Amino acid sequence: MRNPESKFIQKMGAAGMMPIFFNPDLETSLRLIEVSYEAGIRVIEMVNRGKEASTIFPELRKLADQMPGLSLGVGTIYQPWQAEEFVDQGAEFVVAPVMNPALGKWCKANDIPWVPGCGTVTEVWEAQELGAELVKVYPANVLTPSFVSSVHAVLPTIEIIPTGGIEPTAESVKPWFDEGVLLVGMGSQLFDKKLIKEKNWQELKNRIQVAAALVESFKGT
């Protein structure tokens, strides 16, 4: 099922887990990147969910450039002009909550990996036709793991990442890998708000390390 020629798919598959976050405070955002990297994370997505995003992202890019092997992408992108803004700032891949063909065409023309959000087999097929190698099952807590095997029954080469409601527990993660996902995305369930507010970076790092080890144990099963 894996495309051996795609460096993007190789990178995402090796990661197994993609933390997803946004924080309007620059220093906190930088710390979240540092903590994640120290915990072994090598793929991370900053979502475009606040007016501060376009000013914070370039600073994250500068930091990521000092972290060998880290891939930094941007999420919650709907339109080509949004993608262009963040790609110009160094985003390595673009994630979307929806399947917008115009965005897919822009990313393909600019050779930028595009991960659209899909909720039906038709959307997955359309995304694949537009060049997507990896699609986001969203919202994952609504679609459930069985959606993945249903997609792969008719579209066996597309890779899938579920996001939305994935928790860092065996009960939450294992069913998705059992159904054949490439990796999982985790947001607020991973980045505990209480720990961030308290600036308890060591405990947050421990939490991410435990989640990463859990995911690693289920990859390829």
PDB file of C-alpha atoms in Angstrom:
ATOM      1  CA  MET A   1       0.000   0.000   0.000  1.00  0.00           C
ATOM      2  CA  ARG A   2       2.863   2.403   0.749  1.00  0.00           C
ATOM      3  CA  ASN A   3       4.395   4.411  -2.085  1.00  0.00           C
ATOM      4  CA  PRO A   4       8.145   3.732  -1.779  1.00  0.00           C
ATOM      5  CA  GLU A   5       8.970   6.682  -4.029  1.00  0.00           C
ATOM      6  CA  SER A   6       7.198   9.300  -1.904  1.00  0.00           C
ATOM      7  CA  LYS A   7       9.477  10.956   0.640  1.00  0.00           C
ATOM      8  CA  PHE A   8       6.436  12.631   2.182  1.00  0.00           C
ATOM      9  CA  ILE A   9       4.667   9.318   2.823  1.00  0.00           C
ATOM     10  CA  GLN A  10       7.880   7.777   4.137  1.00  0.00           C
ATOM     11  CA  LYS A  11       8.297  10.686   6.550  1.00  0.00           C
ATOM     12  CA  MET A  12       4.722  10.585   7.764  1.00  0.00           C
ATOM     13  CA  GLY A  13       4.731   6.821   8.122  1.00  0.00           C
ATOM     14  CA  ALA A  14       7.948   6.879  10.119  1.00  0.00           C
ATOM     15  CA  ALA A  15       6.472   9.523  12.413  1.00  0.00           C
ATOM     16  CA  GLY A  16       3.385   7.476  13.282  1.00  0.00           C
ATOM     17  CA  MET A  17       1.901  10.423  15.158  1.00  0.00           C
ATOM     18  CA  MET A  18       1.452  14.073  14.230  1.00  0.00           C
ATOM     19  CA  PRO A  19       0.833  16.527  17.075  1.00  0.00           C
ATOM     20  CA  ILE A  20      -1.530  19.343  16.093  1.00  0.00           C
ATOM     21  CA  PHE A  21      -1.624  22.649  17.937  1.00  0.00           C
ATOM     22  CA  PHE A  22      -2.192  26.380  17.972  1.00  0.00           C
ATOM     23  CA  ASN A  23      -1.424  28.817  20.749  1.00  0.00           C
ATOM     24  CA  PRO A  24      -1.700  32.596  20.349  1.00  0.00           C
ATOM     25  CA  ASP A  25       1.344  33.171  22.539  1.00  0.00           C
ATOM     26  CA  LEU A  26       4.635  33.006  20.632  1.00  0.00           C
ATOM     27  CA  GLU A  27       6.798  31.859  23.534  1.00  0.00           C
ATOM     28  CA  THR A  28       4.350  29.090  24.385  1.00  0.00           C
ATOM     29  CA  SER A  29       4.235  27.988  20.750  1.00  0.00           C
ATOM     30  CA  LEU A  30       8.013  27.841  20.576  1.00  0.00           C
ATOM     31  CA  ARG A  31       8.122  25.832  23.777  1.00  0.00           C
ATOM     32  CA  LEU A  32       5.555  23.368  22.447  1.00  0.00           C
ATOM     33  CA  ILE A  33       7.726  22.742  19.396  1.00  0.00           C
ATOM     34  CA  GLU A  34      10.805  22.259  21.587  1.00  0.00           C
ATOM     35  CA  VAL A  35       9.056  19.900  23.990  1.00  0.00           C
ATOM     36  CA  SER A  36       7.609  17.848  21.136  1.00  0.00           C
ATOM     37  CA  TYR A  37      10.981  17.554  19.419  1.00  0.00           C
ATOM     38  CA  GLU A  38      12.692  16.563  22.666  1.00  0.00           C
ATOM     39  CA  ALA A  39      10.012  13.900  23.095  1.00  0.00           C
ATOM     40  CA  GLY A  40      10.924  12.387  19.728  1.00  0.00           C
ATOM     41  CA  ILE A  41       8.333  13.998  17.466  1.00  0.00           C
ATOM     42  CA  ARG A  42       9.495  14.609  13.900  1.00  0.00           C
ATOM     43  CA  VAL A  43       6.298  15.802  12.183  1.00  0.00           C
ATOM     44  CA  ILE A  44       4.115  18.580  13.580  1.00  0.00           C
ATOM     45  CA  GLU A  45       1.211  20.693  12.344  1.00  0.00           C
ATOM     46  CA  MET A  46       0.410  24.233  13.454  1.00  0.00           C
ATOM     47  CA  VAL A  47      -3.203  25.032  12.733  1.00  0.00           C
ATOM     48  CA  ASN A  48      -4.268  28.372  11.311  1.00  0.00           C
ATOM     49  CA  ARG A  49      -6.906  29.158  13.916  1.00  0.00           C
ATOM     50  CA  GLY A  50      -6.068  32.614  15.168  1.00  0.00           C
ATOM     51  CA  LYS A  51      -5.076  36.028  13.881  1.00  0.00           C
ATOM     52  CA  GLU A  52      -1.613  35.459  15.336  1.00  0.00           C
ATOM     53  CA  ALA A  53      -0.932  32.386  13.189  1.00  0.00           C
ATOM     54  CA  SER A  54       0.721  34.176  10.279  1.00  0.00           C
ATOM     55  CA  THR A  55       3.157  35.988  12.573  1.00  0.00           C
ATOM     56  CA  ILE A  56       3.891  33.010  14.815  1.00  0.00           C
ATOM     57  CA  PHE A  57       4.551  30.512  12.025  1.00  0.00           C
ATOM     58  CA  PRO A  58       7.726  32.185  10.668  1.00  0.00           C
ATOM     59  CA  GLU A  59       9.233  32.082  14.159  1.00  0.00           C
ATOM     60  CA  LEU A  60       8.369  28.392  14.453  1.00  0.00           C
ATOM     61  CA  ARG A  61      10.001  27.850  11.078  1.00  0.00           C
ATOM     62  CA  LYS A  62      13.232  29.458  12.303  1.00  0.00           C
ATOM     63  CA  LEU A  63      13.241  27.169  15.317  1.00  0.00           C
ATOM     64  CA  ALA A  64      12.389  24.067  13.269  1.00  0.00           C
ATOM     65  CA  ASP A  65      15.332  24.826  10.982  1.00  0.00           C
ATOM     66  CA  GLN A  66      17.573  24.205  13.987  1.00  0.00           C
ATOM     67  CA  MET A  67      16.002  20.789  14.624  1.00  0.00           C
ATOM     68  CA  PRO A  68      17.340  18.133  12.230  1.00  0.00           C
ATOM     69  CA  GLY A  69      14.652  15.891  10.775  1.00  0.00           C
ATOM     70  CA  LEU A  70      11.640  17.947  11.896  1.00  0.00           C
ATOM     71  CA  SER A  71       8.929  18.598   9.306  1.00  0.00           C
ATOM     72  CA  LEU A  72       6.614  21.529  10.020  1.00  0.00           C
ATOM     73  CA  GLY A  73       3.293  21.895   8.239  1.00  0.00           C
ATOM     74  CA  VAL A  74       0.256  24.128   8.477  1.00  0.00           C
ATOM     75  CA  GLY A  75      -3.369  23.115   8.991  1.00  0.00           C
ATOM     76  CA  THR A  76      -6.883  24.548   8.835  1.00  0.00           C
ATOM     77  CA  ILE A  77      -6.225  25.806   5.321  1.00  0.00           C
ATOM     78  CA  TYR A  78      -9.253  26.246   3.064  1.00  0.00           C
ATOM     79  CA  GLN A  79      -8.113  28.348   0.114  1.00  0.00           C
ATOM     80  CA  PRO A  80      -5.064  28.553  -2.178  1.00  0.00           C
ATOM     81  CA  TRP A  81      -4.203  32.085  -0.992  1.00  0.00           C
ATOM     82  CA  GLN A  82      -3.957  30.823   2.583  1.00  0.00           C
ATOM     83  CA  ALA A  83      -1.693  27.979   1.523  1.00  0.00           C
ATOM     84  CA  GLU A  84       0.492  30.342  -0.461  1.00  0.00           C
ATOM     85  CA  GLU A  85       0.982  32.616   2.561  1.00  0.00           C
ATOM     86  CA  PHE A  86       2.232  29.811   4.795  1.00  0.00           C
ATOM     87  CA  VAL A  87       4.192  27.969   2.116  1.00  0.00           C
ATOM     88  CA  ASP A  88       6.049  31.231   1.465  1.00  0.00           C
ATOM     89  CA  GLN A  89       6.846  31.181   5.199  1.00  0.00           C
ATOM     90  CA  GLY A  90       8.234  27.652   4.983  1.00  0.00           C
ATOM     91  CA  ALA A  91       5.318  25.274   5.521  1.00  0.00           C
ATOM     92  CA  GLU A  92       6.369  21.860   4.185  1.00  0.00           C
ATOM     93  CA  PHE A  93       2.865  20.468   3.807  1.00  0.00           C
ATOM     94  CA  VAL A  94      -0.723  21.736   3.891  1.00  0.00           C
ATOM     95  CA  VAL A  95      -3.570  20.154   5.848  1.00  0.00           C
ATOM     96  CA  ALA A  96      -7.218  21.069   5.310  1.00  0.00           C
ATOM     97  CA  PRO A  97     -10.429  20.247   7.179  1.00  0.00           C
ATOM     98  CA  VAL A  98     -12.289  20.050   3.846  1.00  0.00           C
ATOM     99  CA  MET A  99     -11.713  18.722   0.335  1.00  0.00           C
ATOM    100  CA  ASN A 100     -11.432  21.866  -1.790  1.00  0.00           C
ATOM    101  CA  PRO A 101     -10.389  20.975  -5.371  1.00  0.00           C
ATOM    102  CA  ALA A 102      -8.985  24.478  -5.925  1.00  0.00           C
ATOM    103  CA  LEU A 103      -6.601  24.026  -3.007  1.00  0.00           C
ATOM    104  CA  GLY A 104      -5.619  20.586  -4.262  1.00  0.00           C
ATOM    105  CA  LYS A 105      -4.824  21.947  -7.705  1.00  0.00           C
ATOM    106  CA  TRP A 106      -2.711  24.761  -6.228  1.00  0.00           C
ATOM    107  CA  CYS A 107      -0.729  22.369  -4.067  1.00  0.00           C
ATOM    108  CA  LYS A 108      -0.145  20.002  -6.979  1.00  0.00           C
ATOM    109  CA  ALA A 109       1.014  22.856  -9.221  1.00  0.00           C
ATOM    110  CA  ASN A 110       3.444  23.988  -6.538  1.00  0.00           C
ATOM    111  CA  ASP A 111       4.588  20.484  -5.565  1.00  0.00           C
ATOM    112  CA  ILE A 112       3.363  20.847  -1.975  1.00  0.00           C
ATOM    113  CA  PRO A 113       1.964  17.774  -0.171  1.00  0.00           C
ATOM    114  CA  TRP A 114      -1.746  18.314   0.502  1.00  0.00           C
ATOM    115  CA  VAL A 115      -3.737  16.458   3.152  1.00  0.00           C
ATOM    116  CA  PRO A 116      -7.442  17.228   2.675  1.00  0.00           C
ATOM    117  CA  GLY A 117     -10.157  16.380   5.158  1.00  0.00           C
ATOM    118  CA  CYS A 118     -12.536  13.756   3.776  1.00  0.00           C
ATOM    119  CA  GLY A 119     -15.711  12.190   5.129  1.00  0.00           C
ATOM    120  CA  THR A 120     -16.884  10.025   2.207  1.00  0.00           C
ATOM    121  CA  VAL A 121     -15.339   7.581  -0.232  1.00  0.00           C
ATOM    122  CA  THR A 122     -16.206   9.978  -3.054  1.00  0.00           C
ATOM    123  CA  GLU A 123     -14.231  12.783  -1.403  1.00  0.00           C
ATOM    124  CA  VAL A 124     -11.265  10.463  -0.878  1.00  0.00           C
ATOM    125  CA  TRP A 125     -11.373   9.447  -4.534  1.00  0.00           C
ATOM    126  CA  GLU A 126     -11.596  13.058  -5.696  1.00  0.00           C
ATOM    127  CA  ALA A 127      -8.646  13.965  -3.474  1.00  0.00           C
ATOM    128  CA  GLN A 128      -6.601  11.106  -4.888  1.00  0.00           C
ATOM    129  CA  GLU A 129      -7.455  12.179  -8.442  1.00  0.00           C
ATOM    130  CA  LEU A 130      -6.134  15.647  -7.581  1.00  0.00           C
ATOM    131  CA  GLY A 131      -2.835  14.222  -6.400  1.00  0.00           C
ATOM    132  CA  ALA A 132      -3.303  13.669  -2.667  1.00  0.00           C
ATOM    133  CA  GLU A 133      -1.331  10.701  -1.327  1.00  0.00           C
ATOM    134  CA  LEU A 134      -2.590  11.129   2.228  1.00  0.00           C
ATOM    135  CA  VAL A 135      -6.087  12.165   3.305  1.00  0.00           C
ATOM    136  CA  LYS A 136      -7.417  13.164   6.684  1.00  0.00           C
ATOM    137  CA  VAL A 137     -10.396  11.282   8.067  1.00  0.00           C
ATOM    138  CA  TYR A 138     -12.225  14.058   9.859  1.00  0.00           C
ATOM    139  CA  PRO A 139     -13.924  14.143  12.250  1.00  0.00           C
ATOM    140  CA  ALA A 140     -12.475  10.789  13.298  1.00  0.00           C
ATOM    141  CA  ASN A 141     -14.676  10.464  16.371  1.00  0.00           C
ATOM    142  CA  VAL A 142     -17.734  10.522  14.111  1.00  0.00           C
ATOM    143  CA  LEU A 143     -16.468   8.364  11.229  1.00  0.00           C
ATOM    144  CA  THR A 144     -14.829   5.635  13.418  1.00  0.00           C
ATOM    145  CA  PRO A 145     -12.001   3.220  12.444  1.00  0.00           C
ATOM    146  CA  SER A 146     -14.218   1.009  10.281  1.00  0.00           C
ATOM    147  CA  PHE A 147     -14.407   3.854   7.761  1.00  0.00           C
ATOM    148  CA  VAL A 148     -10.726   3.265   6.950  1.00  0.00           C
ATOM    149  CA  SER A 149     -11.127  -0.352   5.883  1.00  0.00           C
ATOM    150  CA  SER A 150     -14.202   0.617   3.874  1.00  0.00           C
ATOM    151  CA  VAL A 151     -12.146   3.194   1.979  1.00  0.00           C
ATOM    152  CA  HIS A 152      -9.250   0.806   1.437  1.00  0.00           C
ATOM    153  CA  ALA A 153     -11.598  -1.845   0.066  1.00  0.00           C
ATOM    154  CA  VAL A 154     -12.127   0.325  -3.011  1.00  0.00           C
ATOM    155  CA  LEU A 155      -9.131   2.714  -2.883  1.00  0.00           C
ATOM    156  CA  PRO A 156      -6.297   0.526  -1.599  1.00  0.00           C
ATOM    157  CA  THR A 157      -3.374   2.878  -2.334  1.00  0.00           C
ATOM    158  CA  ILE A 158      -4.524   6.017  -0.523  1.00  0.00           C
ATOM    159  CA  GLU A 159      -2.985   6.656   2.888  1.00  0.00           C
ATOM    160  CA  ILE A 160      -5.083   7.878   5.802  1.00  0.00           C
ATOM    161  CA  ILE A 161      -4.565   9.939   8.952  1.00  0.00           C
ATOM    162  CA  PRO A 162      -7.499  10.261  11.379  1.00  0.00           C
ATOM    163  CA  THR A 163      -7.792  13.444  13.450  1.00  0.00           C
ATOM    164  CA  GLY A 164     -10.417  14.724  15.834  1.00  0.00           C
ATOM    165  CA  GLY A 165     -10.976  12.977  19.147  1.00  0.00           C
ATOM    166  CA  ILE A 166      -7.927  10.676  19.027  1.00  0.00           C
ATOM    167  CA  GLU A 167      -6.658  10.184  22.570  1.00  0.00           C
ATOM    168  CA  PRO A 168      -3.194   8.965  23.705  1.00  0.00           C
ATOM    169  CA  THR A 169      -4.530   5.630  24.916  1.00  0.00           C
ATOM    170  CA  ALA A 170      -4.340   2.100  23.542  1.00  0.00           C
ATOM    171  CA  GLU A 171      -8.140   1.944  23.392  1.00  0.00           C
ATOM    172  CA  SER A 172      -8.246   5.016  21.170  1.00  0.00           C
ATOM    173  CA  VAL A 173      -5.173   4.437  18.987  1.00  0.00           C
ATOM    174  CA  LYS A 174      -4.991   0.693  18.335  1.00  0.00           C
ATOM    175  CA  PRO A 175      -8.281   0.326  16.409  1.00  0.00           C
ATOM    176  CA  TRP A 176      -7.103   2.881  13.849  1.00  0.00           C
ATOM    177  CA  PHE A 177      -3.819   1.126  13.169  1.00  0.00           C
ATOM    178  CA  ASP A 178      -5.636  -2.201  13.085  1.00  0.00           C
ATOM    179  CA  GLU A 179      -7.679  -0.780  10.196  1.00  0.00           C
ATOM    180  CA  GLY A 180      -4.585   0.398   8.308  1.00  0.00           C
ATOM    181  CA  VAL A 181      -3.959   4.112   8.934  1.00  0.00           C
ATOM    182  CA  LEU A 182      -0.518   5.522   8.150  1.00  0.00           C
ATOM    183  CA  LEU A 183      -0.397   7.685  11.262  1.00  0.00           C
ATOM    184  CA  VAL A 184      -2.704   9.450  13.723  1.00  0.00           C
ATOM    185  CA  GLY A 185      -3.132  13.127  14.525  1.00  0.00           C
ATOM    186  CA  MET A 186      -3.586  14.360  18.094  1.00  0.00           C
ATOM    187  CA  GLY A 187      -4.430  17.844  19.283  1.00  0.00           C
ATOM    188  CA  SER A 188      -5.882  18.955  22.592  1.00  0.00           C
ATOM    189  CA  GLN A 189      -5.931  15.378  23.879  1.00  0.00           C
ATOM    190  CA  LEU A 190      -2.134  15.419  23.685  1.00  0.00           C
ATOM    191  CA  PHE A 191      -1.379  19.041  24.531  1.00  0.00           C
ATOM    192  CA  ASP A 192      -3.023  19.197  27.939  1.00  0.00           C
ATOM    193  CA  LYS A 193      -4.250  22.747  28.571  1.00  0.00           C
ATOM    194  CA  LYS A 194      -3.642  22.525  32.303  1.00  0.00           C
ATOM    195  CA  LEU A 195      -0.019  21.512  31.833  1.00  0.00           C
ATOM    196  CA  ILE A 196       0.518  24.300  29.319  1.00  0.00           C
ATOM    197  CA  LYS A 197      -1.070  26.895  31.602  1.00  0.00           C
ATOM    198  CA  GLU A 198       1.170  25.733  34.453  1.00  0.00           C
ATOM    199  CA  LYS A 199       4.183  25.632  32.097  1.00  0.00           C
ATOM    200  CA  ASN A 200       4.803  22.096  33.286  1.00  0.00           C
ATOM    201  CA  TRP A 201       6.950  21.273  30.273  1.00  0.00           C
ATOM    202  CA  GLN A 202       8.570  18.180  31.757  1.00  0.00           C
ATOM    203  CA  GLU A 203       5.236  16.494  32.407  1.00  0.00           C
ATOM    204  CA  LEU A 204       4.023  17.473  28.938  1.00  0.00           C
ATOM    205  CA  LYS A 205       7.194  16.000  27.445  1.00  0.00           C
ATOM    206  CA  ASN A 206       6.610  12.780  29.390  1.00  0.00           C
ATOM    207  CA  ARG A 207       3.019  12.647  28.151  1.00  0.00           C
ATOM    208  CA  ILE A 208       4.110  13.045  24.524  1.00  0.00           C
ATOM    209  CA  GLN A 209       6.845  10.421  24.914  1.00  0.00           C
ATOM    210  CA  VAL A 210       4.358   7.912  26.317  1.00  0.00           C
ATOM    211  CA  ALA A 211       1.940   8.609  23.462  1.00  0.00           C
ATOM    212  CA  ALA A 212       4.708   8.268  20.863  1.00  0.00           C
ATOM    213  CA  ALA A 213       5.834   4.937  22.339  1.00  0.00           C
ATOM    214  CA  LEU A 214       2.245   3.729  22.338  1.00  0.00           C
ATOM    215  CA  VAL A 215       1.819   4.619  18.683  1.00  0.00           C
ATOM    216  CA  GLU A 216       5.130   2.978  17.785  1.00  0.00           C
ATOM    217  CA  SER A 217       3.938  -0.265  19.348  1.00  0.00           C
ATOM    218  CA  PHE A 218       0.913  -0.379  17.055  1.00  0.00           C
ATOM    219  CA  LYS A 219       2.433   0.842  13.777  1.00  0.00           C
ATOM    220  CA  GLY A 220       2.406  -1.813  11.089  1.00  0.00           C
ATOM    221  CA  THR A 221       0.334  -4.245  13.145  1.00  0.00           C
TER     222      THR A 221
END
